[in-house]
Amino acid sequence: MSEAIEKATAAKVAAALLAQSSAAERTDAILGAAQSVSDGRDRILAANGADMQRARANGMPGPMLDRLMLDDARIDGIVSAMREVAGQPDPIGEVVGGRTLASGIRLTQVRVPLGVIGMIYEARPNVTADAICLTMRTGNAVVLRGGSAARESCKAIVEACRAGIAAAGLPQDAACLLESEGHEQTIELMHADGLVDLIIPRGGHSLIRTCVEQSSVPVIQTGEGNCHVYVHAAADPDMALRIIENAKVQRPGVCNAIETVLVDQSISLEFIPMLVKACASWGVTVHGDEHVTSVARHMGLAEGTQFSAATTADWATEYDALELAVRVVSGLDEAIDHINTYGTKHSECIVTNEVPAADAFLARVDAAAVYVNASTRFTDGGMFGLGAEIGISTQKLHARGPMGALALTTTKCLLRGEGQVRA
Amino acid sequence: MSEAIEKATAAKVAAALLAQSSAAERTDAILGAAQSVSDGRDRILAANGADMQRARANGMPGPMLDRLMLDDARIDGIVSAMREVAGQPDPIGEVVGGRTLASGIRLTQVRVPLGVIGMIYEARPNVTADAICLTMRTGNAVVLRGGSAARESCKAIVEACRAGIAAAGLPQDAACLLESEGHEQTIELMHADGLVDLIIPRGGHSLIRTCVEQSSVPVIQTGEGNCHVYVHAAADPDMALRIIENAKVQRPGVCNAIETVLVDQSISLEFIPMLVKACASWGVTVHGDEHVTSVARHMGLAEGTQFSAATTADWATEYDALELAVRVVSGLDEAIDHINTYGTKHSECIVTNEVPAADAFLARVDAAAVYVNASTRFTDGGMFGLGAEIGISTQKLHARGPMGALALTTTKCLLRGEGQVRA
């Protein structure tokens, strides 16, 4: 039996027990896991040191090294996030509907765990602890597959969590980690129908496409963010610049950051020079259409570093860096068309003081979160009041936008009769 | 461009218009389609006649011929089902949540259509009209792929519906039919990511597995039903027999019919002879374990026709016929294990007068609908009060059990600010 099938089977057995556990038991298990991570920090930091050393030797770039790195403060952050999840409301067992059927059968629809979640993610140790807590909060078991660059860190965190869960009296196989090298076990996990109920990939485009193309277990796509700000004819230009700066510069590597600004042609003469100048001051490289590049040339900016001519490929690119595509559009219709063609249905924004334009944008843009006059950076489980999130869904099925605890549940209909048969 | 991509693209354009249509316009379109089917019945019946002739020539078995056949009464049934959907409540635009974020941004979560649904089904003409109405009720467009044996009937029904929709002022590409021969276009449809939002296969095991294995568009599995009745130690034997008869004999070919009866060992001496005798009187062939076959032999039943020895394969078989697997189990735990191992998570039943056993069964059996003392045949959108159904989901994601209008929707978060940026 392969490691993936072996661990998915163990997780399924654990899931059956978890589904019968009480909210208080699951809270204790999360708190136990948090304490165990805190107490075991020396071992976790040593494991992370080994990962960091290997990553540096392999030439991992700085931003990725930063996401891999743990220190005492980051362990504290992980532990406090775990304790927060322990304090979140528990949705399991909630009665979400009910009726007495014509035959007299009483139907009650209750919220239940999904079962076993397969979580496939990149070299980010903190995702390991997040996933364990959120799945435990909702009575699910999890099979984790972290990026290989973080393998020692993930292993140390999972071991600590399993010890904490077991000490609280729940099955430690609630959290299983795939440890074999290579992609084979990941692929096995994606085909463990009947054992695994859901695969959540969390990472870049190619990881997500691999899961969507290959998995026979249902997948929720998360976190691809080709997001836009459309500066409408009736925009306040200063507000537009503030929103663009926040949505591009504050954390360029996250999925709710923007990649393209669309500027209404009727204000382009005024706004494009302001935007190009601002980008230069923020250290943002502009990939502009003809109009934008001619303005940049006129301003004497450096072609190749400060700006370049955009191609169609730019409209579809998630830079995740201090780069921004800029395009002039003829109006609202073209802006909405552009977004619905190139966007990833994550977060989209219009800046305007005109209510009908705002309403049309809200109605016609097809995305999880559509904004008027606010930064796309607000799309986040915490900001939306969902507590911790397991990812941001960019698909329409089951969960859309930030996924909190409810996204890890399903329902079951319980029907109580006295011998009824169908006529 | 292939037919599948061409039609999915047309459907996507139609879906964008439908999403902006009013509930009244969609009601008119459904009523228009219904009238058009009624008025066009001569052409539909002629097309169906051609399908029937070809099917008979190809040796199609009787029950399948019956599902393919249309007559005046069945057209009336289709038209009245369409008009019923026109009268169902419209869920689009419903506000399902909202809050003011800490930053003052006002968040409203509204119900919106999914977009484009791909519906892949067998040679059942009525499913064509059902799917068009339910997708129109919920503001979605549909690309239909019916079984080739029904191709003329489906084409005539779709043409009638498109004319009715267009006459009501909505885009006729709300309903598109794939007409090319062979599987190629079906496979294309399953890979039309970005155009098609959901694939719903409705049919047998192999159709569903093909979609689950091959589709990169999300799939909802429907209608596989390996359902059980467990006759508990504290069952009323007469009630158990009534429920088994109803769940097996009334309509053996449907997904909420049962395939296996589990009998508690403590009442097997009394109950197995009753059950075996009853099955013989119902014309049901029993596939029994050792205990059951020895009883059947003792009663002088005909081996091979009235009963046979079951193998493990029987526990996993959906007979869809007057055949029933029967197994003695040691008690509640073994019954639940058997069901959670071999069941398809559709509908499961315990017959018992003991409340703790009933509660344990309800809590621990992993299925869309779990019954105490009632026939599994009640699992149905109409019976559950959902109106018409597009299928019965046997997966846990997005929709579980009978899928009515809500299952064809998603939500969108609208956020209105005054220039807020994230700190």
XYZ file of C-alpha atoms in Angstrom, chain B:
423
model
C -13.342 25.873 -33.224
C -14.993 22.651 -32.058
C -18.740 22.448 -31.631
C -18.373 22.169 -27.833
C -16.225 25.308 -27.555
C -18.386 27.211 -30.022
C -21.575 26.390 -28.130
C -20.037 26.901 -24.682
C -18.846 30.330 -25.842
C -22.332 31.199 -27.111
C -23.795 29.949 -23.828
C -21.360 32.117 -21.858
C -22.464 35.220 -23.745
C -26.089 34.264 -23.077
C -25.306 33.634 -19.395
C -23.959 37.183 -18.969
C -27.292 38.530 -20.286
C -29.357 36.080 -18.212
C -27.542 37.136 -15.051
C -28.911 40.666 -15.626
C -32.458 39.515 -16.478
C -35.362 39.838 -14.059
C -37.185 36.959 -12.402
C -40.314 37.891 -14.388
C -38.420 37.707 -17.676
C -37.091 34.268 -16.776
C -40.566 33.104 -15.785
C -41.869 34.274 -19.170
C -39.057 32.443 -20.931
C -39.892 29.169 -19.148
C -43.610 29.555 -19.877
C -42.740 30.424 -23.494
C -40.591 27.321 -23.800
C -43.362 25.178 -22.292
C -45.934 26.571 -24.723
C -43.560 26.059 -27.612
C -43.018 22.402 -26.628
C -46.764 21.913 -26.361
C -47.436 23.608 -29.718
C -44.572 21.759 -31.377
C -45.577 18.318 -30.173
C -46.175 16.904 -33.663
C -42.627 17.634 -34.680
C -41.268 16.319 -31.346
C -43.305 13.103 -31.611
C -42.133 12.574 -35.208
C -38.506 13.028 -34.097
C -39.067 10.627 -31.211
C -40.601 8.130 -33.618
C -37.389 8.184 -35.642
C -35.328 7.650 -32.462
C -37.579 4.757 -31.379
C -37.325 3.097 -34.769
C -33.523 3.314 -34.727
C -33.399 2.101 -31.103
C -35.601 -0.932 -31.858
C -33.470 -1.746 -34.903
C -30.383 -1.567 -32.640
C -32.003 -3.966 -30.177
C -32.442 -1.534 -27.255
C -33.909 -3.415 -24.240
C -37.511 -2.780 -23.171
C -36.967 -0.646 -20.031
C -34.634 1.682 -21.972
C -37.096 1.890 -24.870
C -39.720 2.893 -22.328
C -37.552 5.739 -21.024
C -36.920 6.936 -24.573
C -40.555 6.830 -25.713
C -42.727 9.964 -25.902
C -46.464 10.167 -26.530
C -49.080 12.871 -26.093
C -49.515 12.142 -22.397
C -45.759 12.314 -21.770
C -45.488 15.604 -23.657
C -48.295 16.897 -21.425
C -46.272 15.709 -18.423
C -43.147 17.515 -19.674
C -45.103 20.719 -20.306
C -46.754 20.665 -16.909
C -43.390 20.012 -15.183
C -41.982 23.032 -17.066
C -44.878 25.227 -15.916
C -44.337 24.075 -12.347
C -40.718 25.262 -12.490
C -41.960 28.608 -13.831
C -43.978 28.923 -10.606
C -41.097 28.074 -8.297
C -39.513 30.830 -6.199
C -36.565 32.562 -7.869
C -33.446 32.579 -5.675
C -31.341 35.023 -7.734
C -30.509 38.336 -6.091
C -31.400 37.114 -2.601
C -29.182 38.760 0.030
C -27.695 35.883 2.014
C -25.411 37.856 4.312
C -23.882 41.214 5.011
C -21.870 43.225 7.510
C -20.032 46.493 7.887
C -16.314 45.731 8.067
C -14.179 47.371 10.748
C -12.944 49.797 8.082
C -16.498 50.942 7.344
C -16.778 49.068 4.037
C -20.307 47.677 3.629
C -20.300 44.020 2.511
C -23.407 42.434 0.952
C -23.361 38.785 -0.096
C -25.910 38.072 -2.834
C -27.015 34.918 -4.609
C -26.021 34.832 -8.310
C -26.215 32.226 -11.109
C -23.304 29.813 -11.585
C -23.025 30.786 -15.267
C -22.883 27.905 -17.756
C -23.890 24.364 -16.777
C -22.814 21.360 -18.856
C -25.428 18.609 -18.576
C -24.422 15.142 -19.777
C -27.172 12.531 -19.653
C -28.530 9.375 -21.171
C -31.257 8.786 -23.726
C -34.094 10.402 -21.750
C -35.824 13.196 -23.665
C -37.623 14.603 -20.596
C -34.307 15.437 -18.885
C -33.682 17.915 -21.720
C -36.715 20.039 -20.847
C -36.152 19.705 -17.077
C -32.581 20.946 -17.396
C -33.518 23.908 -19.592
C -36.205 25.074 -17.141
C -34.179 24.681 -13.969
C -31.147 26.435 -15.411
C -33.356 29.255 -16.784
C -35.118 29.593 -13.369
C -31.700 30.263 -11.831
C -30.344 32.576 -14.564
C -27.893 30.020 -15.941
C -27.260 28.927 -19.507
C -26.975 25.197 -20.267
C -25.034 23.141 -22.808
C -26.807 19.819 -23.194
C -25.340 16.494 -24.264
C -28.036 13.825 -24.360
C -27.554 10.150 -25.163
C -27.196 9.555 -28.899
C -30.189 7.195 -29.004
C -32.396 10.216 -28.182
C -30.688 12.689 -30.498
C -33.672 13.564 -32.724
C -36.022 13.915 -29.742
C -33.549 16.113 -27.849
C -32.956 18.275 -30.884
C -36.677 18.833 -31.420
C -37.240 19.683 -27.744
C -34.263 22.073 -27.632
C -35.410 23.795 -30.831
C -38.876 24.292 -29.375
C -37.463 25.655 -26.107
C -35.052 28.025 -27.883
C -37.917 29.441 -29.926
C -39.991 29.976 -26.774
C -37.079 31.627 -24.955
C -36.339 33.947 -27.889
C -40.025 34.875 -28.180
C -39.896 35.935 -24.519
C -36.967 38.247 -25.327
C -34.139 36.285 -23.724
C -31.171 34.847 -25.672
C -31.869 31.458 -27.261
C -28.288 30.362 -26.577
C -29.433 29.951 -22.976
C -30.023 26.376 -24.201
C -27.472 24.820 -26.567
C -27.348 21.184 -27.678
C -24.206 19.324 -28.765
C -25.158 17.452 -31.914
C -21.913 15.942 -33.257
C -21.626 12.166 -33.112
C -19.097 10.431 -30.864
C -17.486 11.256 -27.532
C -15.047 13.911 -28.700
C -17.324 16.896 -28.061
C -18.329 15.548 -24.659
C -14.665 15.408 -23.663
C -14.109 18.936 -25.041
C -16.998 20.166 -22.918
C -15.415 18.653 -19.792
C -12.263 20.674 -20.488
C -13.920 23.991 -21.323
C -12.570 25.663 -18.163
C -13.365 29.350 -18.154
C -16.457 28.767 -20.304
C -18.319 26.060 -18.398
C -18.724 26.428 -14.629
C -20.126 23.019 -13.717
C -20.619 19.599 -15.299
C -23.567 17.517 -14.084
C -23.524 13.932 -15.325
C -26.835 12.134 -14.965
C -26.721 8.451 -15.725
C -25.004 5.204 -14.852
C -21.740 4.446 -13.088
C -19.497 4.541 -16.152
C -20.807 7.901 -17.395
C -20.249 9.390 -13.952
C -16.764 7.893 -13.543
C -15.753 9.209 -16.980
C -16.748 12.723 -15.948
C -15.072 12.490 -12.536
C -11.841 11.064 -13.976
C -11.586 13.249 -17.059
C -13.237 16.584 -16.403
C -11.174 19.598 -15.412
C -14.400 21.596 -15.033
C -15.869 20.891 -11.562
C -18.332 17.966 -11.514
C -21.220 17.074 -9.239
C -21.710 13.324 -9.049
C -25.351 12.343 -9.071
C -27.605 9.397 -8.791
C -25.481 6.380 -7.975
C -27.512 4.526 -5.399
C -26.234 1.424 -3.653
C -28.727 1.848 -0.789
C -29.384 -0.426 2.204
C -32.026 -1.336 4.760
C -30.639 -2.568 8.077
C -33.130 -4.649 10.064
C -32.032 -4.045 13.639
C -32.495 -6.431 16.595
C -35.389 -4.266 17.834
C -37.152 -3.985 14.452
C -40.854 -4.598 13.891
C -40.535 -7.422 11.319
C -43.745 -6.537 9.488
C -42.711 -2.893 9.169
C -39.296 -4.037 7.943
C -40.891 -6.178 5.229
C -43.198 -3.357 4.115
C -40.254 -0.942 3.842
C -38.080 -3.499 2.006
C -40.880 -4.268 -0.450
C -41.459 -0.596 -1.171
C -37.763 0.254 -1.451
C -36.940 -2.716 -3.707
C -40.019 -3.566 -5.718
C -41.947 -0.347 -6.399
C -39.398 1.038 -8.920
C -36.291 -1.124 -8.927
C -34.499 0.936 -11.600
C -34.271 4.226 -9.680
C -31.345 5.400 -7.596
C -33.194 5.571 -4.268
C -34.241 1.898 -4.489
C -32.312 -0.479 -2.202
C -29.843 -3.140 -3.274
C -28.898 -4.869 -0.005
C -30.710 -5.809 3.213
C -28.596 -6.295 6.343
C -30.244 -8.459 9.008
C -29.187 -8.358 12.647
C -27.962 -11.764 13.742
C -30.113 -11.695 16.875
C -33.332 -11.780 14.819
C -32.019 -13.647 11.804
C -33.599 -17.000 12.738
C -37.029 -15.382 12.741
C -36.574 -12.775 10.011
C -34.507 -14.460 7.271
C -37.188 -17.074 6.460
C -39.850 -14.328 6.340
C -37.692 -12.226 4.042
C -36.674 -15.081 1.718
C -40.315 -16.164 1.407
C -41.460 -12.593 0.746
C -38.779 -12.095 -1.931
C -39.961 -15.236 -3.685
C -43.522 -13.896 -3.655
C -42.353 -10.509 -5.027
C -40.336 -12.170 -7.790
C -37.107 -10.847 -6.281
C -33.946 -12.953 -6.674
C -31.950 -13.114 -3.424
C -28.147 -13.041 -3.409
C -27.540 -14.283 0.118
C -24.690 -15.045 2.456
C -24.273 -18.598 3.844
C -27.034 -18.273 6.398
C -29.500 -16.924 3.836
C -28.726 -19.478 1.122
C -29.060 -22.338 3.588
C -32.517 -21.057 4.578
C -33.473 -20.718 0.906
C -32.273 -24.268 0.181
C -34.194 -25.556 3.191
C -37.334 -23.861 1.821
C -36.813 -25.644 -1.505
C -36.342 -22.496 -3.580
C -34.736 -22.738 -7.011
C -30.995 -22.073 -6.881
C -29.855 -19.732 -9.657
C -33.242 -18.120 -10.302
C -34.828 -17.529 -6.893
C -31.563 -17.307 -4.965
C -27.802 -17.604 -5.299
C -24.772 -17.371 -3.026
C -23.522 -13.791 -2.746
C -19.888 -12.851 -3.312
C -18.189 -9.660 -2.163
C -19.004 -8.173 -5.574
C -22.703 -8.325 -4.673
C -22.217 -5.903 -1.769
C -20.970 -3.308 -4.259
C -23.548 -3.955 -7.001
C -26.366 -1.612 -7.935
C -28.713 -4.183 -9.517
C -31.381 -1.696 -10.634
C -33.543 -4.802 -11.056
C -35.605 -7.242 -8.984
C -32.513 -8.600 -7.259
C -31.512 -8.138 -3.633
C -28.362 -8.934 -1.685
C -29.011 -10.136 1.876
C -26.387 -10.443 4.589
C -26.489 -11.229 8.299
C -24.479 -8.795 10.450
C -23.379 -9.171 14.048
C -24.955 -5.902 15.130
C -25.137 -2.149 14.671
C -21.375 -1.615 14.314
C -21.005 -4.175 11.556
C -24.079 -2.809 9.761
C -22.690 0.746 9.805
C -19.254 -0.493 8.696
C -20.798 -2.408 5.807
C -22.809 0.608 4.667
C -19.914 3.060 4.979
C -17.698 0.608 3.038
C -20.006 -0.390 0.171
C -22.651 2.351 0.047
C -22.634 5.247 -2.408
C -23.608 7.830 0.266
C -27.110 8.197 -1.178
C -29.941 6.911 1.094
C -29.685 4.448 3.975
C -32.290 3.083 6.403
C -32.483 1.374 9.798
C -35.661 -0.318 10.966
C -35.742 -0.296 14.767
C -37.905 0.612 17.742
C -34.864 1.431 19.870
C -33.973 5.124 20.058
C -30.236 4.826 20.907
C -29.689 2.477 17.955
C -31.602 4.841 15.658
C -29.567 7.815 16.876
C -26.261 5.999 16.456
C -27.222 4.979 12.910
C -28.261 8.555 12.030
C -25.019 9.959 13.436
C -22.554 7.448 12.063
C -23.831 6.510 8.612
C -22.186 8.754 6.014
C -24.884 9.461 3.414
C -26.970 12.299 1.983
C -30.176 10.947 3.569
C -30.362 8.607 6.553
C -33.738 7.109 7.486
C -35.249 5.553 10.568
C -38.348 3.431 9.873
C -39.161 4.786 6.413
C -38.515 3.799 2.822
C -35.424 5.207 1.060
C -37.729 5.931 -1.896
C -38.583 9.310 -0.314
C -35.222 10.840 -1.317
C -36.415 13.169 -4.066
C -36.499 16.937 -4.635
C -40.286 17.000 -4.841
C -40.721 14.964 -1.637
C -38.134 17.093 0.202
C -39.970 20.279 -0.771
C -37.321 21.588 -3.201
C -39.550 21.576 -6.282
C -38.085 20.067 -9.441
C -34.631 18.559 -9.078
C -31.718 18.489 -11.494
C -30.287 15.347 -9.895
C -29.419 13.769 -6.540
C -25.870 14.568 -5.457
C -23.935 11.721 -3.870
C -20.900 13.855 -3.175
C -20.386 16.146 -0.232
C -19.244 19.307 -1.972
C -21.582 22.175 -2.902
C -24.800 20.160 -2.860
C -25.718 16.922 -1.118
C -28.849 14.892 -1.812
C -31.655 16.186 -4.051
C -30.510 19.315 -5.929
C -33.123 21.990 -6.518
C -32.690 25.559 -7.745
C -30.268 26.636 -4.975
C -27.723 24.028 -6.116
C -27.436 25.920 -9.423
C -26.399 29.174 -7.755
C -23.347 30.644 -6.068
C -22.799 33.911 -4.206
C -20.830 37.087 -4.767
C -19.631 39.619 -2.177
C -20.329 43.262 -3.054
C -18.229 45.767 -1.106
C -18.966 49.491 -1.070
C -16.387 51.864 0.372
C -15.352 55.508 0.397
C -11.676 55.086 -0.434
C -10.624 52.653 2.295
C -7.182 51.051 2.064
C -5.738 48.269 4.190
C -3.409 49.247 7.004
